[in-house]
Tab-separated table of C-alpha atoms and ligand atoms in Angstrom:
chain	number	residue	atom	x	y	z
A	26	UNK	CA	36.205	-28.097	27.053
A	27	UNK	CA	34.234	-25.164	24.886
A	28	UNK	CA	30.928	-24.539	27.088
A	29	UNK	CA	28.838	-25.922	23.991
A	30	UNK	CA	25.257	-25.972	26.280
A	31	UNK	CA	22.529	-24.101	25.082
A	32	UNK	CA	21.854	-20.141	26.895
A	33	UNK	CA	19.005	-21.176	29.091
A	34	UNK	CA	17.502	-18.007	28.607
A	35	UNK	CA	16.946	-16.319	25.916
A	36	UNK	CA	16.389	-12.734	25.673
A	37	UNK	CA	12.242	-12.560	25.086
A	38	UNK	CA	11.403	-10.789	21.699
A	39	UNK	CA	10.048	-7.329	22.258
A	40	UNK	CA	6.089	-7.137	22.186
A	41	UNK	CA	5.821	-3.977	20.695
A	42	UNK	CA	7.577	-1.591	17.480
A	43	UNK	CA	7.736	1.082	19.834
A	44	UNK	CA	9.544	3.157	17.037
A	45	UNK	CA	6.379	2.805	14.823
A	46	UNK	CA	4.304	3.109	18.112
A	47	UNK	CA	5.946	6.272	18.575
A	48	UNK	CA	5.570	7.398	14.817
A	49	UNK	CA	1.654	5.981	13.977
A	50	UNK	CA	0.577	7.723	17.015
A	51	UNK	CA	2.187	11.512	16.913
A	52	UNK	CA	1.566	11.615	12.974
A	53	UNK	CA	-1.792	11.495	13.234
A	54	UNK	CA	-1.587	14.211	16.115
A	55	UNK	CA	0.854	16.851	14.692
A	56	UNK	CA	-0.966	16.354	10.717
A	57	UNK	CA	-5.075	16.610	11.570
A	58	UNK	CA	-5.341	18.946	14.809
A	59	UNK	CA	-1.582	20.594	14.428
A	60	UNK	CA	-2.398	21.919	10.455
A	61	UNK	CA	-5.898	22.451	11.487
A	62	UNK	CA	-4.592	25.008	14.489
A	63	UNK	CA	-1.461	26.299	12.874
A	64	UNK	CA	-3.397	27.417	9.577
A	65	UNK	CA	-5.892	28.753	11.486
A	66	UNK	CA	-3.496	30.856	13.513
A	67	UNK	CA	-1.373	32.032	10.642
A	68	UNK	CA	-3.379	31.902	7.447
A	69	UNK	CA	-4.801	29.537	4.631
A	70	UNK	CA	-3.399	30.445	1.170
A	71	UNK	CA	-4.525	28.475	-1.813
A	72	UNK	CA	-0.960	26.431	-2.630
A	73	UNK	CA	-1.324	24.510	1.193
A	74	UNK	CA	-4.483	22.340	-0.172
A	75	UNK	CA	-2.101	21.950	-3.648
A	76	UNK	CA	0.857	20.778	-2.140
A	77	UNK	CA	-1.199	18.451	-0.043
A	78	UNK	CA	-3.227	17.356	-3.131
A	79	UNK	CA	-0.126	17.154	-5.747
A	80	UNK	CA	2.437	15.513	-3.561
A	81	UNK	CA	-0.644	13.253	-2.368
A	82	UNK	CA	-1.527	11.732	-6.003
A	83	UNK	CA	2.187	11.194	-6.885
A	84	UNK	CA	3.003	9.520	-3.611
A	85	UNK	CA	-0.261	7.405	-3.625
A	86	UNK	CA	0.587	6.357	-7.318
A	87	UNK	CA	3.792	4.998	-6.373
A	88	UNK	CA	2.552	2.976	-3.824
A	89	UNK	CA	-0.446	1.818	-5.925
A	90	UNK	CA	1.223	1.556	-9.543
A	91	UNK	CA	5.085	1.168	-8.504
A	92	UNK	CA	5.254	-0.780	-5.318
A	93	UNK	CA	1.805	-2.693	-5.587
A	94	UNK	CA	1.482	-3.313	-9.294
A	95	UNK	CA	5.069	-2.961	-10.698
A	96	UNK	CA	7.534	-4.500	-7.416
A	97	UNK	CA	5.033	-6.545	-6.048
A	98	UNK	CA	3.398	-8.440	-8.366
A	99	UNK	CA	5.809	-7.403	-11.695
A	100	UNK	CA	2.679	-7.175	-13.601
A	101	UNK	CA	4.238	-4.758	-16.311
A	102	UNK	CA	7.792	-3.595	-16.596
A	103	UNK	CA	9.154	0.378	-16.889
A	104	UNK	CA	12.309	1.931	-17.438
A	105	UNK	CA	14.960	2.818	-14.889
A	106	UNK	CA	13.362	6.866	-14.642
A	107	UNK	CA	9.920	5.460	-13.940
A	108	UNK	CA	11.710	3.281	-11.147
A	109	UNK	CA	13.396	6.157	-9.662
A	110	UNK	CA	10.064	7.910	-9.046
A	111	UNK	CA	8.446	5.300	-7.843
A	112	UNK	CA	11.514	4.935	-5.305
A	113	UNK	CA	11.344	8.496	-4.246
A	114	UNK	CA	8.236	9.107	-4.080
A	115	UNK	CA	7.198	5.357	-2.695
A	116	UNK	CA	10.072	6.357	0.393
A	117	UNK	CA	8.422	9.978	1.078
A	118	UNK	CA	4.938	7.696	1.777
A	119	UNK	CA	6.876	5.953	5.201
A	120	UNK	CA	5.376	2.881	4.354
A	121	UNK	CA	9.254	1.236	4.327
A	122	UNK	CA	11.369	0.284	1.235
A	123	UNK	CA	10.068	-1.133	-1.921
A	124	UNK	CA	11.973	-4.479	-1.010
A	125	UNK	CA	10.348	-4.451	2.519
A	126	UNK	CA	6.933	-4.207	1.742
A	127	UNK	CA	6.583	-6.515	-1.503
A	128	UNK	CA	8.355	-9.029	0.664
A	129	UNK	CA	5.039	-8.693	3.219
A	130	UNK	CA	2.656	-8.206	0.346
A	131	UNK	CA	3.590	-11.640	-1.012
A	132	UNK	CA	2.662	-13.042	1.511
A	133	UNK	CA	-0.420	-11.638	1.983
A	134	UNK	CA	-0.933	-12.891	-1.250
A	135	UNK	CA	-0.133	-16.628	-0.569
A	136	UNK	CA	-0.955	-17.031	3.507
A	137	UNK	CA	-4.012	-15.282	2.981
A	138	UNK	CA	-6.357	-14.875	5.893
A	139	UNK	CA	-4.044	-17.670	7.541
A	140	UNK	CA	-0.993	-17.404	10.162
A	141	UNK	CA	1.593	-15.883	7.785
A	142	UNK	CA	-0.610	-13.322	6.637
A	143	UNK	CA	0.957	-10.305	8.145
A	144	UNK	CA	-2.544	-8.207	7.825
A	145	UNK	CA	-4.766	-11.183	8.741
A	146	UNK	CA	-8.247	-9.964	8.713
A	147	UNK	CA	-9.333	-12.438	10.950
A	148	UNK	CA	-6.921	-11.458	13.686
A	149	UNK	CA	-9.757	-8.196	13.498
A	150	UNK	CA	-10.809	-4.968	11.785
A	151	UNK	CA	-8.319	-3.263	13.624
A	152	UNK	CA	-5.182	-5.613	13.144
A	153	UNK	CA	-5.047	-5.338	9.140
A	154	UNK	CA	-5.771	-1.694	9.528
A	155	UNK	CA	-2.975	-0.822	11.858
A	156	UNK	CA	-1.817	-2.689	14.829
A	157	UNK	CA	0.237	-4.790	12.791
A	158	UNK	CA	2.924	-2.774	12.452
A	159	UNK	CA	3.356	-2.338	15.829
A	160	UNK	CA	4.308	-5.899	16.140
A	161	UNK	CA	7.937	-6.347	15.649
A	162	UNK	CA	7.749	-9.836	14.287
A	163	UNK	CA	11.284	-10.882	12.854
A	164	UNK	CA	9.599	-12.308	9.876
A	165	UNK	CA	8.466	-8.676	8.337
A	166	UNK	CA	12.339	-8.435	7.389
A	167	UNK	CA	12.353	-12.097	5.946
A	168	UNK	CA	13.223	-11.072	2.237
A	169	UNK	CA	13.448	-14.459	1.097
A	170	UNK	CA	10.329	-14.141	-1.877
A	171	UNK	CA	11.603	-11.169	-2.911
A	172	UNK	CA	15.098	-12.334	-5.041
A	173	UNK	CA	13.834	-10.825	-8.202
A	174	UNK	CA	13.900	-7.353	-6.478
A	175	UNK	CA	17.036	-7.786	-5.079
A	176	UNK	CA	18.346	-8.054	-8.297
A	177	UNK	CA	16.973	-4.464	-9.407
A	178	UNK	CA	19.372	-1.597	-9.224
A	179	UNK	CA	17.205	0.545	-8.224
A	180	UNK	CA	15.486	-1.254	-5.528
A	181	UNK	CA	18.565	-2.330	-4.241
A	182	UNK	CA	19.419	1.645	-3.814
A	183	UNK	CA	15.815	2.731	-2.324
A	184	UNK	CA	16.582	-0.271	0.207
A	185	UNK	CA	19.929	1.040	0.786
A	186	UNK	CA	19.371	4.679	1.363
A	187	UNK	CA	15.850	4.467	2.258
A	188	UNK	CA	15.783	6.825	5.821
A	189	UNK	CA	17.756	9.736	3.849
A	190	UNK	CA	15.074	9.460	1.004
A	191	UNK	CA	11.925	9.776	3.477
A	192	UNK	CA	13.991	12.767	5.290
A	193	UNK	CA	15.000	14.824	2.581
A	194	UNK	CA	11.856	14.083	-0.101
A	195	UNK	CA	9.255	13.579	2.747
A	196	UNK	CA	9.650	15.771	4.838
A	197	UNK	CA	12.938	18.787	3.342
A	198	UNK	CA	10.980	19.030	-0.245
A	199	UNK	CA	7.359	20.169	1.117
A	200	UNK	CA	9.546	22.467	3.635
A	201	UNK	CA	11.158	23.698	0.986
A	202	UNK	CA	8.035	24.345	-1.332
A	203	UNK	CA	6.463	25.659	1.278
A	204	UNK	CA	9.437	28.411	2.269
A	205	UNK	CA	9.730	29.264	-1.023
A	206	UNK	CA	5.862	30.395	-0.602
A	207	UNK	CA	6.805	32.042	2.584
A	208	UNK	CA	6.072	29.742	5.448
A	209	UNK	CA	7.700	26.273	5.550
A	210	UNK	CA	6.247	25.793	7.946
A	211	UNK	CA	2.846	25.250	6.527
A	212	UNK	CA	5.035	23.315	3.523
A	213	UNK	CA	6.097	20.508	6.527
A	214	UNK	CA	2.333	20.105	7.729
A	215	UNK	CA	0.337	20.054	4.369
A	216	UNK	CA	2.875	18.677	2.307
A	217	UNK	CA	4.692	16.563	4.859
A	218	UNK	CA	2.493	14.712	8.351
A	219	UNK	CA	-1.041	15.469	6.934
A	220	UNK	CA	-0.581	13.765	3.378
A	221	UNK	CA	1.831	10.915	4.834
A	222	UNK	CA	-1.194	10.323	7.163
A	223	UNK	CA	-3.682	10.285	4.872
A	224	UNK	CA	-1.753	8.115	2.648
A	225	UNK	CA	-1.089	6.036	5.181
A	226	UNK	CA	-4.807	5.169	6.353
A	227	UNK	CA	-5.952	4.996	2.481
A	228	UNK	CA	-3.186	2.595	1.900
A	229	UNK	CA	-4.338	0.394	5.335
A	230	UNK	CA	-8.029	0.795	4.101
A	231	UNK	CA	-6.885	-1.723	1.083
A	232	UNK	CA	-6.131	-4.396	4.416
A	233	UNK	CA	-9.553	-3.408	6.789
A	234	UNK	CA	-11.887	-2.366	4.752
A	235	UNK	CA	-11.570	-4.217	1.194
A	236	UNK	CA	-11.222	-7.148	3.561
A	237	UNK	CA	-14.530	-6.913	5.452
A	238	UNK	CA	-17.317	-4.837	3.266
A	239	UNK	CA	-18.163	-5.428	-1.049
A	240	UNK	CA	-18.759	-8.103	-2.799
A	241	UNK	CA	-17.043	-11.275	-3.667
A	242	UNK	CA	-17.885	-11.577	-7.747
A	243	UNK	CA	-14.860	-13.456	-8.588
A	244	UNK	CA	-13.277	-15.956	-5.410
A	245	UNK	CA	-15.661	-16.857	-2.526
A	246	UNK	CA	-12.865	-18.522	-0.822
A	247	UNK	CA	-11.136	-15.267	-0.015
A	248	UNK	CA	-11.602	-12.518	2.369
A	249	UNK	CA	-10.790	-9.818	-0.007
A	250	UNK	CA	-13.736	-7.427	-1.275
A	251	UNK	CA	-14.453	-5.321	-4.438
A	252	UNK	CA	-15.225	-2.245	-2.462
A	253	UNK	CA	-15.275	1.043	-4.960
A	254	UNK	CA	-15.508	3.705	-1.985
A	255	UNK	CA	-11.869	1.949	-1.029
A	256	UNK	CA	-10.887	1.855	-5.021
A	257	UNK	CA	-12.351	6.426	-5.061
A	258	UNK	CA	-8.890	7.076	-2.160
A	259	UNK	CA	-6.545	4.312	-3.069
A	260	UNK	CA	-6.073	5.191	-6.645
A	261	UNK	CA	-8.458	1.741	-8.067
A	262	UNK	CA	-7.001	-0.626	-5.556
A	263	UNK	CA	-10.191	-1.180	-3.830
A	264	UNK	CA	-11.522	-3.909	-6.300
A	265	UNK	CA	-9.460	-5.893	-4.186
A	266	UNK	CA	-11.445	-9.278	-4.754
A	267	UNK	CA	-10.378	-9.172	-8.564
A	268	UNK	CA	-6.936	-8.500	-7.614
A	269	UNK	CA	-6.863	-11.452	-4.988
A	270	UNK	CA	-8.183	-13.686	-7.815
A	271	UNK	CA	-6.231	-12.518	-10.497
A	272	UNK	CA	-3.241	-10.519	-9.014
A	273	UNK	CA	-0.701	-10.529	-11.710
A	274	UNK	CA	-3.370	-8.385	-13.497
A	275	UNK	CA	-1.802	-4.335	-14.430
A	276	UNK	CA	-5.606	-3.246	-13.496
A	277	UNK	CA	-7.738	-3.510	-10.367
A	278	UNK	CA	-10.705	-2.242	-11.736
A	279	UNK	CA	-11.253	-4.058	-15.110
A	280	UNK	CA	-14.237	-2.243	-16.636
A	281	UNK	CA	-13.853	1.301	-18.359
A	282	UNK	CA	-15.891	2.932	-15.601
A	283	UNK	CA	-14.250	1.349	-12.943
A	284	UNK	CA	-12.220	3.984	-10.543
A	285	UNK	CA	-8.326	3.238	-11.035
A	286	UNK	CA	-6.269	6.001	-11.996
A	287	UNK	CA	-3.489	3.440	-11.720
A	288	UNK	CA	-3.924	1.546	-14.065
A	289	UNK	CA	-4.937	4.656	-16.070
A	290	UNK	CA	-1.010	5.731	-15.408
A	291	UNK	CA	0.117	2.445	-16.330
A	292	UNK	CA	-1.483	3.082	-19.149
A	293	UNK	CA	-0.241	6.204	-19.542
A	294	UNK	CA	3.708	5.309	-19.117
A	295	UNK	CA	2.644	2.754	-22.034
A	296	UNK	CA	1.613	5.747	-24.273
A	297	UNK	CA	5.102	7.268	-23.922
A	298	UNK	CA	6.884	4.541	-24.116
A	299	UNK	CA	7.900	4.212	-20.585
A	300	UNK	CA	6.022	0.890	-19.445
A	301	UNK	CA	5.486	-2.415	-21.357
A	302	UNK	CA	4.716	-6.154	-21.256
A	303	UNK	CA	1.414	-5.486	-19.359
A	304	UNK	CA	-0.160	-7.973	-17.993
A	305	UNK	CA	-3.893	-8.664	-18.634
A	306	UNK	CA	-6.227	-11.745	-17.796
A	307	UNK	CA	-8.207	-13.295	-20.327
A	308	UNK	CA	-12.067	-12.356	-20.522
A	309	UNK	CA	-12.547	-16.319	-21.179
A	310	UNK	CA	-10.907	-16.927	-17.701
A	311	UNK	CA	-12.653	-13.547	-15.942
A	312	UNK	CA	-16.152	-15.160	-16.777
A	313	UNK	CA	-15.261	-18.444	-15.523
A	314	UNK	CA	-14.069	-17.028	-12.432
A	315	UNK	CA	-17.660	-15.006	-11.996
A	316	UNK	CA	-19.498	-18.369	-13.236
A	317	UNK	CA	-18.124	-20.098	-10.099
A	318	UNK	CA	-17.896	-17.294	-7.580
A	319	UNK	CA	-21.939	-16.947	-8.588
A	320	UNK	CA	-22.093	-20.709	-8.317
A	321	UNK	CA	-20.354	-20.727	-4.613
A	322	UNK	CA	-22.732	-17.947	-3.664
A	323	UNK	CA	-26.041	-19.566	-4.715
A	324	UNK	CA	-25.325	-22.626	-3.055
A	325	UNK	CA	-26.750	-23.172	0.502
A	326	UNK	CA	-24.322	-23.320	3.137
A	327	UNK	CA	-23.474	-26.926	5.017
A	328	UNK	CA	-25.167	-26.788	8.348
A	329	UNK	CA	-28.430	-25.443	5.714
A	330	UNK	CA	-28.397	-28.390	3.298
A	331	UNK	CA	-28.212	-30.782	6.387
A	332	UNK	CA	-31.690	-28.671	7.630
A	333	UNK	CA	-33.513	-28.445	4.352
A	334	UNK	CA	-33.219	-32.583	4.342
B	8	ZN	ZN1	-5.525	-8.247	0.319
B	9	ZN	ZN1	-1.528	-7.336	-4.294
């Protein structure tokens, strides 16, 4: 007779990612006090703060406009060579494939605040900032709400060859620039740990901050915050209570003066015929959503009505 009984004991899942332990905790190290010493000890020439700055925008815009805005939450669609950017230069910001993290995003979107939230902000400040990725929970590579993607070529392919792309774009192309200035050196640190770092902490901002400080003008029920110091680093997406409300939406900030170079790209890729079918609430149904968020807010809360009788 087959043994058909049950292992009595299971191996215990691992309480800690110590691979992204290992990575969240040296980048910070080697990209603030390592370029800080090393320029200091060899020189500061004017293309370091470039590199840094250039290869900062386009890596933050692929995050914001490609895997937010365009993977995420489809809310316009581009051709193939606007996909491939936002693959290569969404892999060179180490925040995982494009498959990976719309997969987590979405359900952000629909568990939010709750137990599938993967950045719950009420598991603290400091969870939806960081210490979530340091939980190896099985469920980040559930892929299950993202078959759409998996149907994209060129997701498919970022998924696929996603560790050579972060190698040889994050970290071999700002070597490379930076050698062909004389010191790759420099190239690696500017171009390579301090702008994935920054990145990486503007990107988390969208999960601690925008969750916990700004206003609530459009859903009262939600966590999420219109913060605009949040939307001035993460290219617009801090006008994150909008986006909760109405996240199909290309644009995060909705007025003209509203900080989102995003949605100015998106914009942008429209002009040249690169992006179309862009998505865009209704004022009628933007007013509403104010009329009752200002509603919510002006009424009293329970355990105050129950006073006041
Ligand atoms: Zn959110
Ligand atoms: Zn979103």
């Amino acid at each position: 007779m087959p043994d058909t009984q049950p292992d009595p004991t299971p191996a215990p899942r691992p309480t800690l990612d110590v691979r992204n332990l290992i990575f969240m905790t040296l980048s910070p190290v080697i990209a603030i006090p390592g370029t800080i010493w090393y320029t200091y000890e060899n020189g500061f020439e004017w293309w370091m703060p470039a590199l840094f700055l250039v290869l900062y925008s386009l890596v933050g815009l692929s995050v914001t406009a490609g895997y937010h805005r365009c993977f995420s939450h489809r809310s316009y669609e581009c051709a193939w060579i606007v996909q491939v950017f936002y693959a290569i230069f969404g892999a060179m910001s180490f925040q995982n494939s494009a498959l990976w993290w719309s997969a987590g995003h979405r359900r952000h979107h629909r568990h939010v605040d709750g137990e599938f939230d993967p950045y719950n902000i009420r598991k603290g400040f400091w969870w939806a900032h960081i210490l979530w990725t340091l939980d190896p929970d099985p469920e980040k590579a559930n892929l299950s709400n993202v078959p759409d993607l998996e149907k994209m070529p060129v997701v498919r392919w970022q998924h696929r060859y996603l560790v050579p792309l972060m190698l040889v774009f994050g970290f071999g192309m700002p070597a490379f620039i930076g050698w062909c200035f004389g010191d790759w050196v420099a190239g690696l640190l500017w171009g390579g740990f301090l702008r994935i770092v920054l990145v990486h902490h503007c990107t988390f901002f969208i999960n601690s901050l925008a969750h916990t400080f700004g206003k609530r003008t459009y859903d009262r029920t939600v966590s999420a915050r219109d913060n605009a110091w949040v939307a001035l680093v993460a290219f617009g997406e801090g006008f994150h209570n909008f986006h909760h409300r109405f996240p199909a939406d290309y644009r995060n900030g909705i007025r003209w003066f509203h900080w989102d170079p995003a949605k100015w790209f998106i914009r942008g890729l429209m002009a040249a015929g690169l992006a179309w079918d862009l998505r865009r609430t209704p004022e009628s149904a933007i007013a509403e959503a104010r009329r009752r968020a200002g509603e919510a807010a002006a009424e009293p809360p329970p355990e105050t009505a129950v006073a006041a009788d």
